[in-house]
């Protein structure tokens, strides 16, 4: 095989490099379109085209140059794999892409307007790439939020629908107290909505600092004009739909770390739900089940299996996110000098992977929440496994003050002794054992049978479960309404 043919094969592979073969959680056309290599390339070109438009409007580039640059900045004109390989020469993809952009601008400038003067003038590669990544992040976060709000709308509906559906609360893997599935759904909602609000409040600032963050070239460019480097930066922000920046932030990476933290927080909240669903959908628990879909959840060897794949994929994303967010902080803490030697470069893959994971997981979790199957009878069955012992805390609080000290034991200690003896009996016998031992310790004159049955009713010991759920939903009204998906279609 010739070298040219081998290079062609490599380029063909590179074009599919982010197809997601080993990252199924983010393997989707939407994720690829918003975070893939082609999306990065398009974002860089959008920054260059936007800058040309800003310069032309400010009278700092020839009339007609912006249209030429915009035409040359069509992503389909560029050899993605070739640019990626050539990026090794300068350490970032802007440098080889810029060389190709200038060639295309020259070829398309048939009228000779001098459009080349509008290309990259007074910018540096970090200005372009940082701004491009903000553009990429903004677009992706908008799509994440669309699915996230679909999830919270579904969870709010579950919280209301199952406000009185009894289930068992668990702590440290063991049954703890009576609970409701409505409160569980409300707590899931709270985690996702709080993280979503944090994500929604992010700003995506433009970056413009020049070669060393002093705007020296921009100052020369604007000398004698009404523009300043700062007005040009603000105009670029407006052109691209990004936030203006008071000053260059090229070595102060809060914009990046805040984004990474928000994305990781979203995936934390997603992971909590996935972990709960994975447990609650086990056959021996069977309180929940994922929505069914043809071909999903299958096993290569066991035809009877229906694996909770949506939860598995979401959890896989949640488990990867903390390390990626940590990498952004490590990079930020090592931004030495006015342009770091490697720390900046480590941000790119970590940030892009976080964006891809969040977007992929958001779509899967939305489908899970909107189609989640709930089985109240199984919840009650599991609740009843603990029998009266599940109400021991409430019984003690109500009855202990009524008991006189006996054999040196306080009322609370007497009731604890009832529980301790009950636990020695086999589980199927514990309900009857508890009632007998309780009655031996507490005569009917102190606690009548009717009152005991009230105390042993799980619905009588839910505390403020309903009010907690109501307050949670009321705290995030913007996350309880139907929303639209990333394509603008009504969902929820």
PDB file of C-alpha atoms in Angstrom, residues 185-406:
ATOM      1  CA  UNK A 185     -39.374  11.052  42.919  1.00  0.00           C
ATOM      2  CA  UNK A 186     -39.432  14.559  44.418  1.00  0.00           C
ATOM      3  CA  UNK A 187     -35.928  14.072  45.813  1.00  0.00           C
ATOM      4  CA  UNK A 188     -34.732  12.889  42.413  1.00  0.00           C
ATOM      5  CA  UNK A 189     -36.382  15.997  40.968  1.00  0.00           C
ATOM      6  CA  UNK A 190     -34.638  18.234  43.498  1.00  0.00           C
ATOM      7  CA  UNK A 191     -31.186  16.937  42.621  1.00  0.00           C
ATOM      8  CA  UNK A 192     -31.690  17.331  38.888  1.00  0.00           C
ATOM      9  CA  UNK A 193     -33.454  20.698  39.122  1.00  0.00           C
ATOM     10  CA  UNK A 194     -30.840  22.196  41.438  1.00  0.00           C
ATOM     11  CA  UNK A 195     -28.037  21.047  39.162  1.00  0.00           C
ATOM     12  CA  UNK A 196     -30.005  22.256  36.134  1.00  0.00           C
ATOM     13  CA  UNK A 197     -30.445  25.700  37.647  1.00  0.00           C
ATOM     14  CA  UNK A 198     -26.705  25.884  38.191  1.00  0.00           C
ATOM     15  CA  UNK A 199     -26.143  24.894  34.584  1.00  0.00           C
ATOM     16  CA  UNK A 200     -28.744  27.384  33.380  1.00  0.00           C
ATOM     17  CA  UNK A 201     -27.010  30.239  35.212  1.00  0.00           C
ATOM     18  CA  UNK A 202     -23.654  29.705  33.526  1.00  0.00           C
ATOM     19  CA  UNK A 203     -22.157  32.387  31.336  1.00  0.00           C
ATOM     20  CA  UNK A 204     -20.157  31.588  28.221  1.00  0.00           C
ATOM     21  CA  UNK A 205     -17.739  34.508  27.819  1.00  0.00           C
ATOM     22  CA  UNK A 206     -15.903  35.540  24.697  1.00  0.00           C
ATOM     23  CA  UNK A 207     -12.102  35.498  24.921  1.00  0.00           C
ATOM     24  CA  UNK A 208      -9.983  38.192  23.309  1.00  0.00           C
ATOM     25  CA  UNK A 209      -6.530  38.931  24.656  1.00  0.00           C
ATOM     26  CA  UNK A 210      -4.065  38.731  21.815  1.00  0.00           C
ATOM     27  CA  UNK A 211      -0.711  37.026  21.927  1.00  0.00           C
ATOM     28  CA  UNK A 212       0.003  37.586  25.619  1.00  0.00           C
ATOM     29  CA  UNK A 213      -3.244  38.971  26.982  1.00  0.00           C
ATOM     30  CA  UNK A 214      -2.332  42.662  26.631  1.00  0.00           C
ATOM     31  CA  UNK A 215      -4.408  43.432  23.515  1.00  0.00           C
ATOM     32  CA  UNK A 216      -1.308  45.013  22.020  1.00  0.00           C
ATOM     33  CA  UNK A 217      -2.156  44.023  18.433  1.00  0.00           C
ATOM     34  CA  UNK A 218      -5.766  45.063  18.955  1.00  0.00           C
ATOM     35  CA  UNK A 219      -4.609  48.445  20.165  1.00  0.00           C
ATOM     36  CA  UNK A 220      -2.552  48.950  17.010  1.00  0.00           C
ATOM     37  CA  UNK A 221      -5.465  47.737  14.872  1.00  0.00           C
ATOM     38  CA  UNK A 222      -7.920  50.235  16.366  1.00  0.00           C
ATOM     39  CA  UNK A 223      -5.549  53.197  16.474  1.00  0.00           C
ATOM     40  CA  UNK A 224      -7.234  56.130  14.772  1.00  0.00           C
ATOM     41  CA  UNK A 225     -10.687  54.540  14.723  1.00  0.00           C
ATOM     42  CA  UNK A 226     -13.718  54.894  16.974  1.00  0.00           C
ATOM     43  CA  UNK A 227     -13.320  51.257  18.006  1.00  0.00           C
ATOM     44  CA  UNK A 228     -11.238  49.909  20.865  1.00  0.00           C
ATOM     45  CA  UNK A 229     -10.131  46.345  21.526  1.00  0.00           C
ATOM     46  CA  UNK A 230     -12.844  46.146  24.189  1.00  0.00           C
ATOM     47  CA  UNK A 231     -15.661  47.285  21.914  1.00  0.00           C
ATOM     48  CA  UNK A 232     -14.478  44.791  19.323  1.00  0.00           C
ATOM     49  CA  UNK A 233     -14.543  42.001  21.926  1.00  0.00           C
ATOM     50  CA  UNK A 234     -18.058  42.994  22.980  1.00  0.00           C
ATOM     51  CA  UNK A 235     -19.148  43.084  19.353  1.00  0.00           C
ATOM     52  CA  UNK A 236     -17.753  39.571  18.812  1.00  0.00           C
ATOM     53  CA  UNK A 237     -19.656  38.353  21.865  1.00  0.00           C
ATOM     54  CA  UNK A 238     -22.864  39.815  20.451  1.00  0.00           C
ATOM     55  CA  UNK A 239     -22.120  38.374  17.009  1.00  0.00           C
ATOM     56  CA  UNK A 240     -21.719  34.864  18.423  1.00  0.00           C
ATOM     57  CA  UNK A 241     -24.358  35.058  21.146  1.00  0.00           C
ATOM     58  CA  UNK A 242     -21.800  34.755  23.944  1.00  0.00           C
ATOM     59  CA  UNK A 243     -21.362  36.801  27.113  1.00  0.00           C
ATOM     60  CA  UNK A 244     -19.073  39.835  27.013  1.00  0.00           C
ATOM     61  CA  UNK A 245     -15.947  39.702  29.166  1.00  0.00           C
ATOM     62  CA  UNK A 246     -14.633  42.683  31.110  1.00  0.00           C
ATOM     63  CA  UNK A 247     -11.064  41.627  30.395  1.00  0.00           C
ATOM     64  CA  UNK A 248      -9.121  38.742  28.855  1.00  0.00           C
ATOM     65  CA  UNK A 249      -9.440  35.574  30.943  1.00  0.00           C
ATOM     66  CA  UNK A 250      -6.962  33.390  29.113  1.00  0.00           C
ATOM     67  CA  UNK A 251      -5.063  32.408  32.290  1.00  0.00           C
ATOM     68  CA  UNK A 252      -8.001  32.640  34.699  1.00  0.00           C
ATOM     69  CA  UNK A 253     -10.001  29.500  34.009  1.00  0.00           C
ATOM     70  CA  UNK A 254     -13.106  29.962  36.121  1.00  0.00           C
ATOM     71  CA  UNK A 255     -15.253  29.959  32.985  1.00  0.00           C
ATOM     72  CA  UNK A 256     -13.964  26.463  32.242  1.00  0.00           C
ATOM     73  CA  UNK A 257     -13.969  25.048  35.766  1.00  0.00           C
ATOM     74  CA  UNK A 258     -17.442  26.449  36.497  1.00  0.00           C
ATOM     75  CA  UNK A 259     -18.732  24.764  33.377  1.00  0.00           C
ATOM     76  CA  UNK A 260     -17.036  21.505  34.308  1.00  0.00           C
ATOM     77  CA  UNK A 261     -18.390  21.665  37.850  1.00  0.00           C
ATOM     78  CA  UNK A 262     -21.935  22.316  36.625  1.00  0.00           C
ATOM     79  CA  UNK A 263     -21.791  19.441  34.158  1.00  0.00           C
ATOM     80  CA  UNK A 264     -20.389  17.082  36.795  1.00  0.00           C
ATOM     81  CA  UNK A 265     -23.129  18.163  39.223  1.00  0.00           C
ATOM     82  CA  UNK A 266     -25.787  17.362  36.641  1.00  0.00           C
ATOM     83  CA  UNK A 267     -24.262  13.941  36.104  1.00  0.00           C
ATOM     84  CA  UNK A 268     -24.075  13.408  39.877  1.00  0.00           C
ATOM     85  CA  UNK A 269     -27.829  13.970  40.088  1.00  0.00           C
ATOM     86  CA  UNK A 270     -28.389  11.711  37.090  1.00  0.00           C
ATOM     87  CA  UNK A 271     -26.237   9.031  38.677  1.00  0.00           C
ATOM     88  CA  UNK A 272     -28.276   9.033  41.893  1.00  0.00           C
ATOM     89  CA  UNK A 273     -31.444   8.259  39.942  1.00  0.00           C
ATOM     90  CA  UNK A 274     -29.736   5.589  37.853  1.00  0.00           C
ATOM     91  CA  UNK A 275     -28.318   3.886  40.955  1.00  0.00           C
ATOM     92  CA  UNK A 276     -31.743   3.813  42.610  1.00  0.00           C
ATOM     93  CA  UNK A 277     -33.467   2.462  39.511  1.00  0.00           C
ATOM     94  CA  UNK A 278     -30.808  -0.207  39.089  1.00  0.00           C
ATOM     95  CA  UNK A 279     -31.477  -1.459  42.613  1.00  0.00           C
ATOM     96  CA  UNK A 280     -35.249  -1.069  42.558  1.00  0.00           C
ATOM     97  CA  UNK A 281     -35.551  -2.910  39.245  1.00  0.00           C
ATOM     98  CA  UNK A 282     -33.748  -6.034  40.484  1.00  0.00           C
ATOM     99  CA  UNK A 283     -36.115  -9.026  40.181  1.00  0.00           C
ATOM    100  CA  UNK A 284     -36.038  -9.647  43.930  1.00  0.00           C
ATOM    101  CA  UNK A 285     -37.071  -6.013  44.551  1.00  0.00           C
ATOM    102  CA  UNK A 286     -39.165  -5.345  41.419  1.00  0.00           C
ATOM    103  CA  UNK A 287     -40.536  -1.959  42.470  1.00  0.00           C
ATOM    104  CA  UNK A 288     -39.629  -0.256  39.184  1.00  0.00           C
ATOM    105  CA  UNK A 289     -38.852  -1.181  35.600  1.00  0.00           C
ATOM    106  CA  UNK A 290     -37.406   0.768  32.715  1.00  0.00           C
ATOM    107  CA  UNK A 291     -39.536   1.467  29.651  1.00  0.00           C
ATOM    108  CA  UNK A 292     -39.401  -1.322  27.091  1.00  0.00           C
ATOM    109  CA  UNK A 293     -38.051  -0.821  23.585  1.00  0.00           C
ATOM    110  CA  UNK A 294     -37.367  -3.318  20.836  1.00  0.00           C
ATOM    111  CA  UNK A 295     -33.824  -4.639  20.985  1.00  0.00           C
ATOM    112  CA  UNK A 296     -32.894  -2.824  24.191  1.00  0.00           C
ATOM    113  CA  UNK A 297     -31.758  -4.598  27.330  1.00  0.00           C
ATOM    114  CA  UNK A 298     -30.988  -7.837  25.532  1.00  0.00           C
ATOM    115  CA  UNK A 299     -28.236 -10.257  26.442  1.00  0.00           C
ATOM    116  CA  UNK A 300     -25.954 -11.917  23.912  1.00  0.00           C
ATOM    117  CA  UNK A 301     -26.355 -15.243  25.736  1.00  0.00           C
ATOM    118  CA  UNK A 302     -29.513 -15.205  27.884  1.00  0.00           C
ATOM    119  CA  UNK A 303     -32.755 -14.624  25.988  1.00  0.00           C
ATOM    120  CA  UNK A 304     -34.820 -14.018  29.124  1.00  0.00           C
ATOM    121  CA  UNK A 305     -32.809 -11.045  30.361  1.00  0.00           C
ATOM    122  CA  UNK A 306     -34.081  -7.481  30.233  1.00  0.00           C
ATOM    123  CA  UNK A 307     -31.141  -5.415  31.384  1.00  0.00           C
ATOM    124  CA  UNK A 308     -31.827  -1.861  32.664  1.00  0.00           C
ATOM    125  CA  UNK A 309     -29.591  -0.414  29.983  1.00  0.00           C
ATOM    126  CA  UNK A 310     -30.743   3.193  30.230  1.00  0.00           C
ATOM    127  CA  UNK A 311     -29.717   3.296  33.888  1.00  0.00           C
ATOM    128  CA  UNK A 312     -26.474   1.468  33.139  1.00  0.00           C
ATOM    129  CA  UNK A 313     -25.540   4.041  30.497  1.00  0.00           C
ATOM    130  CA  UNK A 314     -26.474   7.004  32.687  1.00  0.00           C
ATOM    131  CA  UNK A 315     -24.504   5.580  35.604  1.00  0.00           C
ATOM    132  CA  UNK A 316     -21.480   5.016  33.367  1.00  0.00           C
ATOM    133  CA  UNK A 317     -21.505   8.724  32.536  1.00  0.00           C
ATOM    134  CA  UNK A 318     -21.884   9.730  36.183  1.00  0.00           C
ATOM    135  CA  UNK A 319     -18.898   7.596  37.177  1.00  0.00           C
ATOM    136  CA  UNK A 320     -16.648   9.242  34.580  1.00  0.00           C
ATOM    137  CA  UNK A 321     -17.590  12.864  35.259  1.00  0.00           C
ATOM    138  CA  UNK A 322     -15.734  13.608  38.536  1.00  0.00           C
ATOM    139  CA  UNK A 323     -12.331  12.742  37.105  1.00  0.00           C
ATOM    140  CA  UNK A 324     -12.949  14.887  34.044  1.00  0.00           C
ATOM    141  CA  UNK A 325     -14.028  17.859  36.155  1.00  0.00           C
ATOM    142  CA  UNK A 326     -10.979  17.322  38.355  1.00  0.00           C
ATOM    143  CA  UNK A 327      -8.771  17.461  35.274  1.00  0.00           C
ATOM    144  CA  UNK A 328     -10.122  20.922  34.486  1.00  0.00           C
ATOM    145  CA  UNK A 329      -9.231  22.084  37.994  1.00  0.00           C
ATOM    146  CA  UNK A 330      -5.767  20.541  37.739  1.00  0.00           C
ATOM    147  CA  UNK A 331      -5.237  22.389  34.477  1.00  0.00           C
ATOM    148  CA  UNK A 332      -6.500  25.686  35.932  1.00  0.00           C
ATOM    149  CA  UNK A 333      -4.119  25.406  38.869  1.00  0.00           C
ATOM    150  CA  UNK A 334      -1.206  24.888  36.485  1.00  0.00           C
ATOM    151  CA  UNK A 335      -1.780  27.746  34.035  1.00  0.00           C
ATOM    152  CA  UNK A 336       1.714  29.102  34.367  1.00  0.00           C
ATOM    153  CA  UNK A 337       2.965  32.287  32.685  1.00  0.00           C
ATOM    154  CA  UNK A 338       0.775  34.071  30.136  1.00  0.00           C
ATOM    155  CA  UNK A 339       0.305  30.917  28.059  1.00  0.00           C
ATOM    156  CA  UNK A 340       0.734  27.550  29.769  1.00  0.00           C
ATOM    157  CA  UNK A 341       2.876  24.719  28.503  1.00  0.00           C
ATOM    158  CA  UNK A 342       0.435  21.831  28.353  1.00  0.00           C
ATOM    159  CA  UNK A 343      -2.228  22.655  30.968  1.00  0.00           C
ATOM    160  CA  UNK A 344      -4.411  24.443  28.417  1.00  0.00           C
ATOM    161  CA  UNK A 345      -4.167  21.491  26.058  1.00  0.00           C
ATOM    162  CA  UNK A 346      -5.428  19.047  28.694  1.00  0.00           C
ATOM    163  CA  UNK A 347      -8.664  21.005  29.072  1.00  0.00           C
ATOM    164  CA  UNK A 348      -9.925  20.345  25.566  1.00  0.00           C
ATOM    165  CA  UNK A 349     -10.578  16.582  25.678  1.00  0.00           C
ATOM    166  CA  UNK A 350     -11.797  16.680  29.292  1.00  0.00           C
ATOM    167  CA  UNK A 351     -14.293  19.456  28.628  1.00  0.00           C
ATOM    168  CA  UNK A 352     -15.542  17.954  25.402  1.00  0.00           C
ATOM    169  CA  UNK A 353     -15.994  14.531  26.994  1.00  0.00           C
ATOM    170  CA  UNK A 354     -17.950  16.073  29.857  1.00  0.00           C
ATOM    171  CA  UNK A 355     -20.221  17.828  27.384  1.00  0.00           C
ATOM    172  CA  UNK A 356     -20.731  14.630  25.397  1.00  0.00           C
ATOM    173  CA  UNK A 357     -21.439  12.549  28.504  1.00  0.00           C
ATOM    174  CA  UNK A 358     -23.909  15.080  29.893  1.00  0.00           C
ATOM    175  CA  UNK A 359     -25.778  15.359  26.613  1.00  0.00           C
ATOM    176  CA  UNK A 360     -25.874  11.615  26.010  1.00  0.00           C
ATOM    177  CA  UNK A 361     -26.957  10.847  29.582  1.00  0.00           C
ATOM    178  CA  UNK A 362     -29.601  13.600  29.544  1.00  0.00           C
ATOM    179  CA  UNK A 363     -31.357  11.983  26.600  1.00  0.00           C
ATOM    180  CA  UNK A 364     -31.279   8.519  28.162  1.00  0.00           C
ATOM    181  CA  UNK A 365     -32.495   9.752  31.538  1.00  0.00           C
ATOM    182  CA  UNK A 366     -35.341  11.680  29.963  1.00  0.00           C
ATOM    183  CA  UNK A 367     -36.535   8.539  28.222  1.00  0.00           C
ATOM    184  CA  UNK A 368     -36.207   6.627  31.488  1.00  0.00           C
ATOM    185  CA  UNK A 369     -38.146   9.187  33.536  1.00  0.00           C
ATOM    186  CA  UNK A 370     -40.886   9.638  30.971  1.00  0.00           C
ATOM    187  CA  UNK A 371     -41.456   5.892  30.615  1.00  0.00           C
ATOM    188  CA  UNK A 372     -40.616   4.606  34.096  1.00  0.00           C
ATOM    189  CA  UNK A 373     -42.901   1.752  35.167  1.00  0.00           C
ATOM    190  CA  UNK A 374     -43.921   1.848  38.843  1.00  0.00           C
ATOM    191  CA  UNK A 375     -45.287  -1.140  40.773  1.00  0.00           C
ATOM    192  CA  UNK A 376     -47.020  -0.019  44.012  1.00  0.00           C
ATOM    193  CA  UNK A 377     -47.984  -3.578  44.996  1.00  0.00           C
ATOM    194  CA  UNK A 378     -44.341  -4.640  45.011  1.00  0.00           C
ATOM    195  CA  UNK A 379     -43.471  -1.549  47.029  1.00  0.00           C
ATOM    196  CA  UNK A 380     -46.068  -2.512  49.649  1.00  0.00           C
ATOM    197  CA  UNK A 381     -44.864  -6.117  49.654  1.00  0.00           C
ATOM    198  CA  UNK A 382     -41.304  -5.010  50.379  1.00  0.00           C
ATOM    199  CA  UNK A 383     -42.506  -2.534  52.981  1.00  0.00           C
ATOM    200  CA  UNK A 384     -44.329  -5.301  54.806  1.00  0.00           C
ATOM    201  CA  UNK A 385     -41.205  -7.461  55.027  1.00  0.00           C
ATOM    202  CA  UNK A 386     -40.109  -5.538  58.112  1.00  0.00           C
ATOM    203  CA  UNK A 387     -43.564  -5.685  59.642  1.00  0.00           C
ATOM    204  CA  UNK A 388     -44.054  -3.825  62.926  1.00  0.00           C
ATOM    205  CA  UNK A 389     -40.309  -3.365  63.396  1.00  0.00           C
ATOM    206  CA  UNK A 390     -40.387  -0.669  60.738  1.00  0.00           C
ATOM    207  CA  UNK A 391     -42.498   1.446  63.107  1.00  0.00           C
ATOM    208  CA  UNK A 392     -40.305   0.864  66.183  1.00  0.00           C
ATOM    209  CA  UNK A 393     -39.055   4.447  66.253  1.00  0.00           C
ATOM    210  CA  UNK A 394     -42.568   5.898  66.166  1.00  0.00           C
ATOM    211  CA  UNK A 395     -43.877   3.394  68.694  1.00  0.00           C
ATOM    212  CA  UNK A 396     -41.047   4.233  71.089  1.00  0.00           C
ATOM    213  CA  UNK A 397     -41.645   7.969  70.765  1.00  0.00           C
ATOM    214  CA  UNK A 398     -45.366   7.572  71.504  1.00  0.00           C
ATOM    215  CA  UNK A 399     -45.296   4.808  74.134  1.00  0.00           C
ATOM    216  CA  UNK A 400     -42.035   5.136  76.081  1.00  0.00           C
ATOM    217  CA  UNK A 401     -43.206   8.212  78.041  1.00  0.00           C
ATOM    218  CA  UNK A 402     -46.252   6.208  79.191  1.00  0.00           C
ATOM    219  CA  UNK A 403     -44.204   3.424  80.811  1.00  0.00           C
ATOM    220  CA  UNK A 404     -42.881   3.423  84.340  1.00  0.00           C
ATOM    221  CA  UNK A 405     -39.343   2.258  85.079  1.00  0.00           C
ATOM    222  CA  UNK A 406     -39.189  -1.522  85.537  1.00  0.00           C
TER     223      UNK A 406
END
